[in-house]
Amino acid sequence: MTRTSHEWDPDRYLSYADERGRPFVELLARVGAEAPPRVVDLGCGPGNLTRLLAQRWPQAHVLGLDTSPQMVEKARQVEGIDARVADIVAWAKTHGDPVDVLISNAALQWVPGHLELLPALVGRLAPGGWFAMQVPGNFDEPSHTIRRELAAEPAFAPHTQGVAVPSSHDPGVYLRALQEQGCTVDAWETTYLHVLPGERASDPDPVFTWVSGTGARPTLQALPEGVRERFEAEFKRRLRQAYPDQGYGVVLPFRRVFAVAHTPA
């Protein structure tokens, strides 16, 4: 069974906020809604990107939902959005007012079996509504494989078994799943080459800073004091080897998977 009792840190998550925000902007650009009354952001995080929804559609009621009370507390400070604590699966399966634009940016990868949830999400849309999703597709990269290998070592495995880990599918899988719901679908992938500050910067371990705010956070929080420090030290060492600074900063390749679905009017 997957354990999900970790807590998110909005400030840590907002490290490299510009880089994290680029996929959201690219996703939003493919949504053709003109004046939607109801807009929902599933997995709104600290609300820094949900703000863009309120700016694009100022007449809309923009609702941001997240399972993390810490994230929602931060999002409530953002003007123009209504932020609430809610579970994606429970919300998808609850009857409510139809939604005109439903966006989920870098959240569904944390929902086990989220592919089977897509019909329920599309079912929350009004006729002519839009569903837009983006998930990481980089789980075969060293930033993830190193964490998995290290977490499986005897010194750490007793603490990390069952810890929540993200997962996703290729664009074609989402394309077919959403087409089966009667949607017109646009699906694609983009690999960003994020150039992070290198060894001479104030943060000597920028890739660790990145992953410790997202994919690696549940694993790190599962480790007790003393054990966590040993894990982090070795994790940082291996990440520095996998992502060396060649004198121009540290390059972090990051594949993202997108899908935008439009329901019949």
mmCIF file of C-alpha atoms in Angstrom:
data_model
loop_
_atom_site.group_PDB
_atom_site.id
_atom_site.type_symbol
_atom_site.label_atom_id
_atom_site.label_comp_id
_atom_site.label_asym_id
_atom_site.label_seq_id
_atom_site.Cartn_x
_atom_site.Cartn_y
_atom_site.Cartn_z
ATOM 1 C CA MET A 1 0.000 0.000 0.000
ATOM 2 C CA THR A 2 1.242 3.484 -0.846
ATOM 3 C CA ARG A 3 1.861 5.833 2.047
ATOM 4 C CA THR A 4 0.865 9.462 1.400
ATOM 5 C CA SER A 5 1.391 11.104 4.808
ATOM 6 C CA HIS A 6 4.100 13.485 3.616
ATOM 7 C CA GLU A 7 3.724 17.261 3.775
ATOM 8 C CA TRP A 8 4.557 19.732 1.032
ATOM 9 C CA ASP A 9 6.709 22.821 1.574
ATOM 10 C CA PRO A 10 5.451 25.721 -0.592
ATOM 11 C CA ASP A 11 8.692 27.671 -0.268
ATOM 12 C CA ARG A 12 10.824 24.708 -1.299
ATOM 13 C CA TYR A 13 8.424 23.951 -4.146
ATOM 14 C CA LEU A 14 8.718 27.543 -5.380
ATOM 15 C CA SER A 15 12.463 27.098 -5.876
ATOM 16 C CA TYR A 16 12.906 27.397 -9.644
ATOM 17 C CA ALA A 17 9.315 28.630 -9.915
ATOM 18 C CA ASP A 18 9.939 30.079 -13.392
ATOM 19 C CA GLU A 19 11.206 26.754 -14.723
ATOM 20 C CA ARG A 20 8.331 24.852 -13.119
ATOM 21 C CA GLY A 21 5.851 27.343 -14.578
ATOM 22 C CA ARG A 22 6.841 27.004 -18.231
ATOM 23 C CA PRO A 23 4.821 23.826 -18.881
ATOM 24 C CA PHE A 24 1.726 25.437 -17.347
ATOM 25 C CA VAL A 25 1.998 28.389 -19.703
ATOM 26 C CA GLU A 26 2.429 26.072 -22.694
ATOM 27 C CA LEU A 27 -0.567 24.000 -21.569
ATOM 28 C CA LEU A 28 -2.789 27.017 -21.005
ATOM 29 C CA ALA A 29 -1.978 28.382 -24.473
ATOM 30 C CA ARG A 30 -3.733 25.368 -26.065
ATOM 31 C CA VAL A 31 -7.018 25.910 -24.191
ATOM 32 C CA GLY A 32 -9.469 27.724 -26.473
ATOM 33 C CA ALA A 33 -12.117 28.781 -23.945
ATOM 34 C CA GLU A 34 -13.138 32.423 -24.344
ATOM 35 C CA ALA A 35 -15.261 33.389 -21.327
ATOM 36 C CA PRO A 36 -15.718 30.348 -19.065
ATOM 37 C CA PRO A 37 -17.845 30.964 -15.945
ATOM 38 C CA ARG A 38 -16.249 28.184 -13.881
ATOM 39 C CA VAL A 39 -12.546 27.269 -13.915
ATOM 40 C CA VAL A 40 -10.992 24.629 -11.647
ATOM 41 C CA ASP A 41 -7.303 23.949 -11.046
ATOM 42 C CA LEU A 42 -6.759 20.440 -9.643
ATOM 43 C CA GLY A 43 -3.530 20.409 -7.662
ATOM 44 C CA CYS A 44 -3.191 24.179 -7.471
ATOM 45 C CA GLY A 45 -0.156 24.094 -5.173
ATOM 46 C CA PRO A 46 0.767 27.530 -3.800
ATOM 47 C CA GLY A 47 -1.447 29.274 -6.384
ATOM 48 C CA ASN A 48 1.316 31.095 -8.243
ATOM 49 C CA LEU A 49 0.206 29.508 -11.532
ATOM 50 C CA THR A 50 -3.514 29.469 -10.727
ATOM 51 C CA ARG A 51 -3.176 33.243 -10.703
ATOM 52 C CA LEU A 52 -2.674 33.077 -14.474
ATOM 53 C CA LEU A 53 -6.139 31.552 -14.840
ATOM 54 C CA ALA A 54 -7.722 34.454 -12.976
ATOM 55 C CA GLN A 55 -5.778 36.911 -15.101
ATOM 56 C CA ARG A 56 -6.836 35.286 -18.376
ATOM 57 C CA TRP A 57 -10.494 34.898 -17.365
ATOM 58 C CA PRO A 58 -11.175 37.674 -14.829
ATOM 59 C CA GLN A 59 -14.949 37.113 -15.005
ATOM 60 C CA ALA A 60 -14.632 33.434 -13.993
ATOM 61 C CA HIS A 61 -14.896 31.848 -10.594
ATOM 62 C CA VAL A 62 -11.452 30.263 -10.340
ATOM 63 C CA LEU A 63 -11.307 27.424 -7.817
ATOM 64 C CA GLY A 64 -7.980 25.900 -6.802
ATOM 65 C CA LEU A 65 -7.981 22.504 -5.101
ATOM 66 C CA ASP A 66 -5.083 20.751 -3.402
ATOM 67 C CA THR A 67 -4.683 17.982 -0.829
ATOM 68 C CA SER A 68 -1.961 19.923 1.007
ATOM 69 C CA PRO A 69 -3.182 22.356 3.684
ATOM 70 C CA GLN A 70 0.222 24.067 3.517
ATOM 71 C CA MET A 71 -0.151 24.690 -0.212
ATOM 72 C CA VAL A 72 -3.751 25.859 0.112
ATOM 73 C CA GLU A 73 -2.822 28.287 2.881
ATOM 74 C CA LYS A 74 -0.285 29.849 0.517
ATOM 75 C CA ALA A 75 -2.757 29.846 -2.395
ATOM 76 C CA ARG A 76 -5.369 31.681 -0.316
ATOM 77 C CA GLN A 77 -3.040 34.671 -0.311
ATOM 78 C CA VAL A 78 -3.324 34.929 -4.112
ATOM 79 C CA GLU A 79 -5.830 37.492 -5.329
ATOM 80 C CA GLY A 80 -8.587 36.280 -7.611
ATOM 81 C CA ILE A 81 -8.714 32.599 -6.685
ATOM 82 C CA ASP A 82 -10.750 30.519 -4.261
ATOM 83 C CA ALA A 83 -8.472 27.857 -2.770
ATOM 84 C CA ARG A 84 -9.705 24.830 -0.844
ATOM 85 C CA VAL A 85 -8.349 21.558 0.512
ATOM 86 C CA ALA A 86 -9.742 18.648 -1.509
ATOM 87 C CA ASP A 87 -8.785 15.228 -2.846
ATOM 88 C CA ILE A 88 -8.690 14.895 -6.651
ATOM 89 C CA VAL A 89 -10.294 11.443 -6.714
ATOM 90 C CA ALA A 90 -13.083 12.410 -4.325
ATOM 91 C CA TRP A 91 -13.770 15.620 -6.234
ATOM 92 C CA ALA A 92 -13.861 13.838 -9.593
ATOM 93 C CA LYS A 93 -16.450 11.378 -8.325
ATOM 94 C CA THR A 94 -18.653 13.983 -6.634
ATOM 95 C CA HIS A 95 -21.627 15.464 -8.458
ATOM 96 C CA GLY A 96 -21.407 19.236 -8.697
ATOM 97 C CA ASP A 97 -21.879 22.220 -10.945
ATOM 98 C CA PRO A 98 -20.458 21.654 -14.454
ATOM 99 C CA VAL A 99 -16.965 23.023 -15.008
ATOM 100 C CA ASP A 100 -16.054 24.948 -18.159
ATOM 101 C CA VAL A 101 -12.263 24.649 -17.856
ATOM 102 C CA LEU A 102 -10.587 21.947 -15.784
ATOM 103 C CA ILE A 103 -6.809 22.087 -15.508
ATOM 104 C CA SER A 104 -4.437 19.728 -13.732
ATOM 105 C CA ASN A 105 -0.792 20.699 -13.888
ATOM 106 C CA ALA A 106 1.821 18.319 -12.427
ATOM 107 C CA ALA A 107 -0.632 16.674 -10.029
ATOM 108 C CA LEU A 108 -2.154 13.555 -11.590
ATOM 109 C CA GLN A 109 1.179 11.720 -11.447
ATOM 110 C CA TRP A 110 0.584 11.437 -7.683
ATOM 111 C CA VAL A 111 -2.830 9.759 -8.163
ATOM 112 C CA PRO A 112 -2.438 5.957 -8.457
ATOM 113 C CA GLY A 113 -4.374 4.676 -11.458
ATOM 114 C CA HIS A 114 -5.132 8.187 -12.663
ATOM 115 C CA LEU A 115 -5.720 6.953 -16.217
ATOM 116 C CA GLU A 116 -8.906 5.265 -14.996
ATOM 117 C CA LEU A 117 -9.944 8.577 -13.391
ATOM 118 C CA LEU A 118 -10.047 10.473 -16.701
ATOM 119 C CA PRO A 119 -13.676 9.527 -17.547
ATOM 120 C CA ALA A 120 -14.827 10.948 -14.212
ATOM 121 C CA LEU A 121 -12.846 14.151 -14.777
ATOM 122 C CA VAL A 122 -14.276 14.602 -18.265
ATOM 123 C CA GLY A 123 -17.687 13.875 -16.785
ATOM 124 C CA ARG A 124 -17.409 16.992 -14.607
ATOM 125 C CA LEU A 125 -17.205 19.201 -17.700
ATOM 126 C CA ALA A 126 -20.020 21.291 -19.147
ATOM 127 C CA PRO A 127 -20.882 20.772 -22.846
ATOM 128 C CA GLY A 128 -18.093 22.380 -24.854
ATOM 129 C CA GLY A 129 -15.814 22.278 -21.818
ATOM 130 C CA TRP A 130 -12.042 21.946 -21.780
ATOM 131 C CA PHE A 131 -9.809 19.551 -19.847
ATOM 132 C CA ALA A 132 -6.066 20.231 -19.844
ATOM 133 C CA MET A 133 -3.446 18.138 -18.084
ATOM 134 C CA GLN A 134 0.324 18.029 -17.777
ATOM 135 C CA VAL A 135 2.410 15.414 -15.988
ATOM 136 C CA PRO A 136 6.145 14.785 -15.773
ATOM 137 C CA GLY A 137 7.419 12.073 -18.089
ATOM 138 C CA ASN A 138 10.993 11.888 -16.816
ATOM 139 C CA PHE A 139 10.830 8.942 -14.438
ATOM 140 C CA ASP A 140 13.630 7.096 -16.242
ATOM 141 C CA GLU A 141 16.021 10.002 -15.705
ATOM 142 C CA PRO A 142 18.811 9.811 -13.076
ATOM 143 C CA SER A 143 16.941 12.265 -10.828
ATOM 144 C CA HIS A 144 14.417 9.457 -10.257
ATOM 145 C CA THR A 145 16.390 6.273 -10.857
ATOM 146 C CA ILE A 146 19.071 7.274 -8.345
ATOM 147 C CA ARG A 147 16.417 7.937 -5.701
ATOM 148 C CA ARG A 148 14.763 4.564 -6.335
ATOM 149 C CA GLU A 149 18.047 2.653 -6.252
ATOM 150 C CA LEU A 150 19.213 4.390 -3.088
ATOM 151 C CA ALA A 151 15.853 3.967 -1.340
ATOM 152 C CA ALA A 152 15.999 0.216 -2.040
ATOM 153 C CA GLU A 153 19.357 -0.249 -0.288
ATOM 154 C CA PRO A 154 19.231 -2.172 3.026
ATOM 155 C CA ALA A 155 20.026 0.900 5.146
ATOM 156 C CA PHE A 156 16.980 2.771 3.831
ATOM 157 C CA ALA A 157 14.477 0.228 2.485
ATOM 158 C CA PRO A 158 12.749 -0.472 5.834
ATOM 159 C CA HIS A 159 11.754 3.205 5.982
ATOM 160 C CA THR A 160 10.895 3.812 2.324
ATOM 161 C CA GLN A 161 8.722 0.811 1.492
ATOM 162 C CA GLY A 162 5.280 1.949 0.372
ATOM 163 C CA VAL A 163 6.254 5.601 0.071
ATOM 164 C CA ALA A 164 4.289 7.544 -2.548
ATOM 165 C CA VAL A 165 6.089 7.766 -5.892
ATOM 166 C CA PRO A 166 4.882 9.566 -9.044
ATOM 167 C CA SER A 167 4.154 7.867 -12.375
ATOM 168 C CA SER A 168 2.679 8.762 -15.759
ATOM 169 C CA HIS A 169 2.039 7.509 -19.303
ATOM 170 C CA ASP A 170 3.117 8.509 -22.810
ATOM 171 C CA PRO A 171 1.088 11.123 -24.730
ATOM 172 C CA GLY A 172 -0.524 8.526 -26.990
ATOM 173 C CA VAL A 173 -2.030 6.747 -24.000
ATOM 174 C CA TYR A 174 -3.746 9.915 -22.802
ATOM 175 C CA LEU A 175 -4.801 10.720 -26.364
ATOM 176 C CA ARG A 176 -6.642 7.439 -26.762
ATOM 177 C CA ALA A 177 -8.153 7.505 -23.284
ATOM 178 C CA LEU A 178 -9.628 10.975 -23.822
ATOM 179 C CA GLN A 179 -10.772 10.227 -27.374
ATOM 180 C CA GLU A 180 -12.738 7.300 -25.951
ATOM 181 C CA GLN A 181 -14.689 9.875 -23.925
ATOM 182 C CA GLY A 182 -15.802 11.598 -27.120
ATOM 183 C CA CYS A 183 -13.310 14.457 -26.872
ATOM 184 C CA THR A 184 -11.271 16.183 -29.537
ATOM 185 C CA VAL A 185 -7.746 15.791 -28.209
ATOM 186 C CA ASP A 186 -4.378 17.468 -28.660
ATOM 187 C CA ALA A 187 -1.545 15.520 -26.990
ATOM 188 C CA TRP A 188 2.187 16.139 -27.130
ATOM 189 C CA GLU A 189 5.433 16.099 -25.185
ATOM 190 C CA THR A 190 8.215 18.607 -24.619
ATOM 191 C CA THR A 191 11.661 18.092 -23.124
ATOM 192 C CA TYR A 192 12.952 21.226 -21.441
ATOM 193 C CA LEU A 193 16.656 21.695 -20.825
ATOM 194 C CA HIS A 194 16.650 23.625 -17.566
ATOM 195 C CA VAL A 195 19.996 25.285 -16.880
ATOM 196 C CA LEU A 196 20.358 25.489 -13.103
ATOM 197 C CA PRO A 197 23.012 27.404 -11.157
ATOM 198 C CA GLY A 198 26.215 25.399 -10.966
ATOM 199 C CA GLU A 199 28.904 24.715 -8.392
ATOM 200 C CA ARG A 200 29.940 28.337 -8.085
ATOM 201 C CA ALA A 201 26.437 29.442 -7.094
ATOM 202 C CA SER A 202 25.046 29.641 -3.576
ATOM 203 C CA ASP A 203 23.374 26.233 -4.048
ATOM 204 C CA PRO A 204 25.963 23.544 -4.824
ATOM 205 C CA ASP A 205 23.260 20.897 -5.300
ATOM 206 C CA PRO A 206 20.584 22.454 -7.535
ATOM 207 C CA VAL A 207 19.147 19.152 -8.805
ATOM 208 C CA PHE A 208 18.685 17.968 -5.233
ATOM 209 C CA THR A 209 16.948 21.247 -4.415
ATOM 210 C CA TRP A 210 14.632 20.678 -7.376
ATOM 211 C CA VAL A 211 13.697 17.062 -6.608
ATOM 212 C CA SER A 212 13.481 17.537 -2.842
ATOM 213 C CA GLY A 213 10.571 19.900 -3.438
ATOM 214 C CA THR A 214 8.650 17.424 -5.598
ATOM 215 C CA GLY A 215 9.332 13.801 -6.552
ATOM 216 C CA ALA A 216 11.815 12.955 -3.794
ATOM 217 C CA ARG A 217 9.998 14.682 -0.960
ATOM 218 C CA PRO A 218 7.880 11.720 0.245
ATOM 219 C CA THR A 219 10.975 9.503 0.340
ATOM 220 C CA LEU A 220 12.981 12.069 2.297
ATOM 221 C CA GLN A 221 10.195 12.639 4.789
ATOM 222 C CA ALA A 222 9.829 8.903 5.409
ATOM 223 C CA LEU A 223 13.385 8.684 6.719
ATOM 224 C CA PRO A 224 14.069 9.336 10.422
ATOM 225 C CA GLU A 225 16.648 11.845 11.587
ATOM 226 C CA GLY A 226 20.164 10.514 11.263
ATOM 227 C CA VAL A 227 19.166 8.160 8.472
ATOM 228 C CA ARG A 228 17.813 11.011 6.353
ATOM 229 C CA GLU A 229 21.095 12.911 6.570
ATOM 230 C CA ARG A 230 23.058 9.895 5.305
ATOM 231 C CA PHE A 231 20.563 9.387 2.485
ATOM 232 C CA GLU A 232 20.709 13.044 1.466
ATOM 233 C CA ALA A 233 24.507 13.144 1.459
ATOM 234 C CA GLU A 234 24.749 10.090 -0.816
ATOM 235 C CA PHE A 235 21.846 11.276 -2.973
ATOM 236 C CA LYS A 236 23.546 14.625 -3.522
ATOM 237 C CA ARG A 237 26.855 12.960 -4.351
ATOM 238 C CA ARG A 238 25.289 10.717 -7.006
ATOM 239 C CA LEU A 239 23.244 13.570 -8.458
ATOM 240 C CA ARG A 240 26.373 15.711 -8.826
ATOM 241 C CA GLN A 241 27.979 12.861 -10.782
ATOM 242 C CA ALA A 242 24.912 12.396 -12.995
ATOM 243 C CA TYR A 243 24.444 16.141 -13.589
ATOM 244 C CA PRO A 244 27.921 17.692 -13.667
ATOM 245 C CA ASP A 245 28.582 21.381 -14.035
ATOM 246 C CA GLN A 246 30.502 21.800 -17.298
ATOM 247 C CA GLY A 247 31.194 25.434 -16.511
ATOM 248 C CA TYR A 248 27.889 26.791 -17.810
ATOM 249 C CA GLY A 249 25.573 25.593 -15.073
ATOM 250 C CA VAL A 250 23.874 22.249 -14.448
ATOM 251 C CA VAL A 251 21.610 21.012 -17.256
ATOM 252 C CA LEU A 252 18.486 19.183 -16.072
ATOM 253 C CA PRO A 253 16.582 17.568 -18.967
ATOM 254 C CA PHE A 254 12.904 17.405 -18.044
ATOM 255 C CA ARG A 255 10.335 15.663 -20.243
ATOM 256 C CA ARG A 256 6.729 16.778 -19.820
ATOM 257 C CA VAL A 257 3.587 15.114 -21.201
ATOM 258 C CA PHE A 258 0.544 17.206 -22.177
ATOM 259 C CA ALA A 259 -3.039 16.606 -23.258
ATOM 260 C CA VAL A 260 -5.870 19.056 -23.955
ATOM 261 C CA ALA A 261 -9.366 17.675 -24.533
ATOM 262 C CA HIS A 262 -12.435 19.554 -25.804
ATOM 263 C CA THR A 263 -15.875 18.060 -25.232
ATOM 264 C CA PRO A 264 -18.697 18.408 -27.789
ATOM 265 C CA ALA A 265 -20.923 21.470 -27.306
#
